[in-house]
mmCIF file of C-alpha atoms in Angstrom:
data_model
loop_
_atom_site.group_PDB
_atom_site.id
_atom_site.type_symbol
_atom_site.label_atom_id
_atom_site.label_comp_id
_atom_site.label_asym_id
_atom_site.label_seq_id
_atom_site.Cartn_x
_atom_site.Cartn_y
_atom_site.Cartn_z
ATOM 1 C CA MET A 387 -47.569 141.429 148.303
ATOM 2 C CA ALA A 388 -49.852 141.002 151.323
ATOM 3 C CA ARG A 389 -50.736 137.422 152.317
ATOM 4 C CA ARG A 390 -54.296 136.489 151.511
ATOM 5 C CA HIS A 391 -56.484 135.522 154.455
ATOM 6 C CA ASP A 392 -58.057 132.097 153.827
ATOM 7 C CA PRO A 393 -59.812 130.849 156.875
ATOM 8 C CA GLY A 394 -61.343 127.739 155.108
ATOM 9 C CA ARG A 395 -57.955 126.475 153.830
ATOM 10 C CA ARG A 396 -57.464 123.923 156.628
ATOM 11 C CA GLN A 397 -60.871 122.416 155.905
ATOM 12 C CA ARG A 398 -60.312 122.396 152.187
ATOM 13 C CA ILE A 399 -57.107 120.457 152.735
ATOM 14 C CA ILE A 400 -58.918 117.907 154.983
ATOM 15 C CA ASP A 401 -61.629 117.510 152.222
ATOM 16 C CA ALA A 402 -58.950 117.181 149.576
ATOM 17 C CA ALA A 403 -57.229 114.444 151.595
ATOM 18 C CA ILE A 404 -60.528 112.509 151.799
ATOM 19 C CA ARG A 405 -61.010 112.878 147.956
ATOM 20 C CA VAL A 406 -57.365 111.661 147.366
ATOM 21 C CA VAL A 407 -57.908 108.592 149.499
ATOM 22 C CA GLY A 408 -61.269 107.929 147.783
ATOM 23 C CA ALA A 409 -59.631 108.158 144.347
ATOM 24 C CA LYS A 410 -56.175 106.660 144.889
ATOM 25 C CA GLY A 411 -56.311 104.892 148.308
ATOM 26 C CA ILE A 412 -54.058 105.489 151.271
ATOM 27 C CA ALA A 413 -51.041 104.747 149.107
ATOM 28 C CA GLY A 414 -51.896 107.831 146.951
ATOM 29 C CA LEU A 415 -51.931 110.194 149.948
ATOM 30 C CA SER A 416 -49.135 112.680 150.251
ATOM 31 C CA HIS A 417 -48.745 116.314 151.121
ATOM 32 C CA ARG A 418 -48.065 116.888 147.426
ATOM 33 C CA SER A 419 -51.183 115.085 146.097
ATOM 34 C CA VAL A 420 -53.388 116.833 148.714
ATOM 35 C CA ALA A 421 -52.092 120.256 147.892
ATOM 36 C CA ALA A 422 -52.716 119.622 144.207
ATOM 37 C CA GLU A 423 -56.223 118.501 144.952
ATOM 38 C CA ALA A 424 -56.938 121.328 147.273
ATOM 39 C CA ASP A 425 -55.372 123.771 144.815
ATOM 40 C CA VAL A 426 -53.153 125.249 147.572
ATOM 41 C CA PRO A 427 -49.441 125.706 147.817
ATOM 42 C CA LEU A 428 -47.495 122.622 149.173
ATOM 43 C CA GLY A 429 -46.365 124.735 152.130
ATOM 44 C CA SER A 430 -50.079 125.186 153.208
ATOM 45 C CA THR A 431 -50.493 121.471 153.762
ATOM 46 C CA THR A 432 -47.362 121.145 155.919
ATOM 47 C CA TYR A 433 -48.241 124.387 157.712
ATOM 48 C CA HIS A 434 -51.630 122.973 158.867
ATOM 49 C CA PHE A 435 -50.477 119.322 159.142
ATOM 50 C CA ALA A 436 -46.877 118.810 160.074
ATOM 51 C CA SER A 437 -47.083 115.097 159.258
ATOM 52 C CA LEU A 438 -49.113 112.880 157.042
ATOM 53 C CA ASP A 439 -50.377 111.121 160.142
ATOM 54 C CA GLU A 440 -51.785 114.427 161.414
ATOM 55 C CA LEU A 441 -53.650 114.934 158.127
ATOM 56 C CA MET A 442 -54.981 111.306 158.258
ATOM 57 C CA VAL A 443 -56.154 111.803 161.815
ATOM 58 C CA ALA A 444 -58.155 114.889 160.767
ATOM 59 C CA ALA A 445 -59.568 113.094 157.698
ATOM 60 C CA LEU A 446 -60.586 110.017 159.720
ATOM 61 C CA ARG A 447 -62.139 112.154 162.421
ATOM 62 C CA GLN A 448 -64.230 113.913 159.844
ATOM 63 C CA ALA A 449 -65.148 110.647 158.004
ATOM 64 C CA ASN A 450 -66.165 109.075 161.305
ATOM 65 C CA GLU A 451 -68.732 111.795 162.052
ATOM 66 C CA GLY A 452 -71.077 110.641 159.344
ATOM 67 C CA PHE A 453 -72.316 107.317 160.764
ATOM 68 C CA ALA A 454 -72.601 108.738 164.354
ATOM 69 C CA GLU A 455 -74.657 111.659 163.025
ATOM 70 C CA VAL A 456 -77.016 109.374 161.020
ATOM 71 C CA LEU A 457 -77.409 107.141 164.090
ATOM 72 C CA ALA A 458 -77.962 110.024 166.517
ATOM 73 C CA ALA A 459 -80.745 111.412 164.291
ATOM 74 C CA HIS A 460 -82.636 108.115 164.196
ATOM 75 C CA PRO A 461 -85.801 108.242 166.265
ATOM 76 C CA ALA A 462 -85.382 104.693 167.480
ATOM 77 C CA LEU A 463 -82.612 105.768 169.783
ATOM 78 C CA SER A 464 -85.071 107.984 171.805
ATOM 79 C CA ASP A 465 -88.175 105.850 171.571
ATOM 80 C CA PRO A 466 -88.094 102.823 173.937
ATOM 81 C CA ALA A 467 -90.912 101.161 172.111
ATOM 82 C CA ALA A 468 -89.106 101.269 168.735
ATOM 83 C CA ASP A 469 -87.584 98.127 167.238
ATOM 84 C CA LEU A 470 -83.944 98.936 167.867
ATOM 85 C CA ALA A 471 -82.581 95.931 165.899
ATOM 86 C CA GLY A 472 -84.711 96.752 162.840
ATOM 87 C CA ALA A 473 -83.655 100.442 162.976
ATOM 88 C CA LEU A 474 -79.965 99.494 163.266
ATOM 89 C CA ALA A 475 -80.239 97.115 160.426
ATOM 90 C CA ARG A 476 -81.941 99.799 158.151
ATOM 91 C CA VAL A 477 -79.280 102.373 159.193
ATOM 92 C CA LEU A 478 -76.499 99.884 158.204
ATOM 93 C CA GLY A 479 -78.124 99.179 154.852
ATOM 94 C CA GLU A 480 -78.481 102.936 154.120
ATOM 95 C CA TRP A 481 -74.855 103.453 155.284
ATOM 96 C CA LEU A 482 -73.516 100.653 153.006
ATOM 97 C CA GLY A 483 -75.482 101.878 150.085
ATOM 98 C CA GLY A 484 -74.240 105.415 150.387
ATOM 99 C CA GLU A 485 -71.132 106.994 149.002
ATOM 100 C CA GLY A 486 -67.773 107.036 150.705
ATOM 101 C CA VAL A 487 -68.147 104.018 153.021
ATOM 102 C CA GLU A 488 -65.206 102.265 151.460
ATOM 103 C CA LEU A 489 -63.085 105.389 151.908
ATOM 104 C CA GLU A 490 -64.022 105.588 155.601
ATOM 105 C CA TYR A 491 -63.204 101.968 156.231
ATOM 106 C CA GLU A 492 -59.877 102.473 154.379
ATOM 107 C CA LEU A 493 -59.017 105.258 156.721
ATOM 108 C CA TYR A 494 -60.285 103.298 159.664
ATOM 109 C CA LEU A 495 -58.256 100.210 158.836
ATOM 110 C CA ALA A 496 -55.137 102.312 158.256
ATOM 111 C CA ALA A 497 -54.925 102.431 162.032
ATOM 112 C CA LEU A 498 -53.545 98.899 161.858
ATOM 113 C CA ARG A 499 -50.251 100.231 160.551
ATOM 114 C CA ARG A 500 -50.441 103.864 161.777
ATOM 115 C CA PRO A 501 -50.724 104.028 165.638
ATOM 116 C CA PRO A 502 -51.566 107.727 165.663
ATOM 117 C CA LEU A 503 -54.864 106.830 164.081
ATOM 118 C CA ARG A 504 -55.826 104.260 166.739
ATOM 119 C CA PRO A 505 -57.278 106.836 169.216
ATOM 120 C CA VAL A 506 -59.492 108.221 166.472
ATOM 121 C CA ALA A 507 -60.750 104.727 165.557
ATOM 122 C CA ALA A 508 -61.448 104.135 169.299
ATOM 123 C CA GLU A 509 -63.259 107.482 169.603
ATOM 124 C CA TRP A 510 -65.657 106.284 166.784
ATOM 125 C CA ALA A 511 -66.409 103.043 168.585
ATOM 126 C CA GLU A 512 -66.916 104.887 171.855
ATOM 127 C CA ALA A 513 -69.182 107.513 170.332
ATOM 128 C CA VAL A 514 -71.392 104.948 168.756
ATOM 129 C CA ALA A 515 -71.590 102.801 171.884
ATOM 130 C CA ALA A 516 -72.474 105.923 173.847
ATOM 131 C CA LEU A 517 -75.337 106.560 171.449
ATOM 132 C CA LEU A 518 -76.548 102.980 171.687
ATOM 133 C CA SER A 519 -76.322 103.117 175.495
ATOM 134 C CA ARG A 520 -79.421 105.339 175.421
ATOM 135 C CA ARG A 521 -81.326 102.070 174.651
ATOM 136 C CA THR A 522 -79.087 99.296 176.096
ATOM 137 C CA ASP A 523 -76.632 98.710 178.776
ATOM 138 C CA PRO A 524 -72.966 99.662 178.058
ATOM 139 C CA VAL A 525 -71.815 96.101 177.439
ATOM 140 C CA THR A 526 -74.611 95.366 175.018
ATOM 141 C CA ALA A 527 -73.910 98.649 173.292
ATOM 142 C CA ARG A 528 -70.231 97.726 172.802
ATOM 143 C CA ALA A 529 -71.188 94.265 171.478
ATOM 144 C CA LEU A 530 -73.586 95.907 169.021
ATOM 145 C CA VAL A 531 -70.768 98.235 167.781
ATOM 146 C CA ALA A 532 -68.544 95.241 167.219
ATOM 147 C CA LEU A 533 -71.235 93.274 165.430
ATOM 148 C CA MET A 534 -72.216 96.191 163.115
ATOM 149 C CA ASP A 535 -68.570 96.852 162.330
ATOM 150 C CA GLY A 536 -68.045 93.078 161.541
ATOM 151 C CA ILE A 537 -71.175 93.146 159.224
ATOM 152 C CA CYS A 538 -69.849 96.154 157.403
ATOM 153 C CA LEU A 539 -66.386 94.663 156.996
ATOM 154 C CA GLN A 540 -67.766 91.361 155.700
ATOM 155 C CA VAL A 541 -69.957 93.066 153.113
ATOM 156 C CA LEU A 542 -67.151 95.440 152.052
ATOM 157 C CA LEU A 543 -64.340 92.884 151.918
ATOM 158 C CA THR A 544 -66.204 90.044 150.273
ATOM 159 C CA GLY A 545 -68.481 92.037 147.975
ATOM 160 C CA ALA A 546 -71.487 90.200 149.327
ATOM 161 C CA GLN A 547 -74.939 91.662 149.257
ATOM 162 C CA TYR A 548 -76.043 93.298 152.425
ATOM 163 C CA ASP A 549 -78.744 91.148 154.086
ATOM 164 C CA GLU A 550 -80.924 93.449 156.201
ATOM 165 C CA GLU A 551 -83.060 90.660 157.632
ATOM 166 C CA TYR A 552 -79.970 88.753 158.760
ATOM 167 C CA ALA A 553 -78.617 91.880 160.369
ATOM 168 C CA ARG A 554 -81.863 92.557 162.168
ATOM 169 C CA GLU A 555 -81.893 88.996 163.407
ATOM 170 C CA VAL A 556 -78.337 88.928 164.794
ATOM 171 C CA LEU A 557 -78.633 92.477 166.221
ATOM 172 C CA GLY A 558 -81.872 91.441 167.930
ATOM 173 C CA ARG A 559 -80.250 88.407 169.448
ATOM 174 C CA VAL A 560 -77.466 90.554 170.957
ATOM 175 C CA ILE A 561 -80.091 93.057 172.321
ATOM 176 C CA ASP A 562 -82.253 90.239 173.705
ATOM 177 C CA ALA A 563 -79.249 88.613 175.357
ATOM 178 C CA GLY A 564 -78.365 91.994 176.888
ATOM 179 C CA ARG A 565 -81.855 92.344 178.270
ATOM 180 C CA GLY A 566 -81.888 88.814 179.738
ATOM 181 C CA ARG A 567 -78.536 89.499 181.466
ATOM 182 C CA GLY A 568 -79.396 92.933 182.575
ATOM 183 C CA PRO A 569 -76.877 95.790 183.140
ATOM 184 C CA GLY A 570 -74.043 94.755 185.384
ATOM 185 C CA ARG A 571 -75.118 91.143 185.854
ATOM 186 C CA PRO A 572 -72.743 88.275 185.147
ATOM 187 C CA ALA A 573 -73.509 86.098 182.091
ATOM 188 C CA GLY A 574 -75.958 83.378 182.986
ATOM 189 C CA GLU A 575 -77.703 85.397 185.678
ATOM 190 C CA GLY A 576 -81.096 86.301 184.375
ATOM 191 C CA ASP A 577 -83.400 89.095 185.453
ATOM 192 C CA PRO A 578 -85.260 88.262 188.694
ATOM 193 C CA ALA A 579 -88.459 89.303 186.991
ATOM 194 C CA ASP A 580 -88.053 86.358 184.650
ATOM 195 C CA ALA A 581 -88.459 83.935 187.530
ATOM 196 C CA ARG A 582 -92.024 85.154 188.168
#
């Protein structure tokens, strides 16, 4: 019997891995559980992904794309007059209220025990910082990424209600501090224009 050509199989396996983690957590992820979820032979999963870490890297990379895409599409990144802190706080609220955010963080935090995932987690932080650098200096952009990540983790891990006004306030403080310091200036050295 001729082998059936199935160009979408690799993607179906990645999608199935994401669904398995969403339903059963990282502990429930195996080649066998993913093959069953994707409705493909077990050999297909090991053909496309020699190890579970390779499969998790692909799943994390795909999961990470969502937030960056939402952020990149936001008009506040290209409008210098827009309230960046307010826009970021709204995006965080929408993100936290959407489906799959817990799954994404579970994959993201799996990098703590699975070193092959660490470069993918770093890629996410770098990609979001690069987007934010359109409106801020690189140091401030990285600080904003760390702060947004921390806010998301606190909400997810404690079950607390997301407070958009608090997020806008603290994000605004980081942005304002970055403006006062200016790109490439040491902390404490203000903008010469402020002295006028």
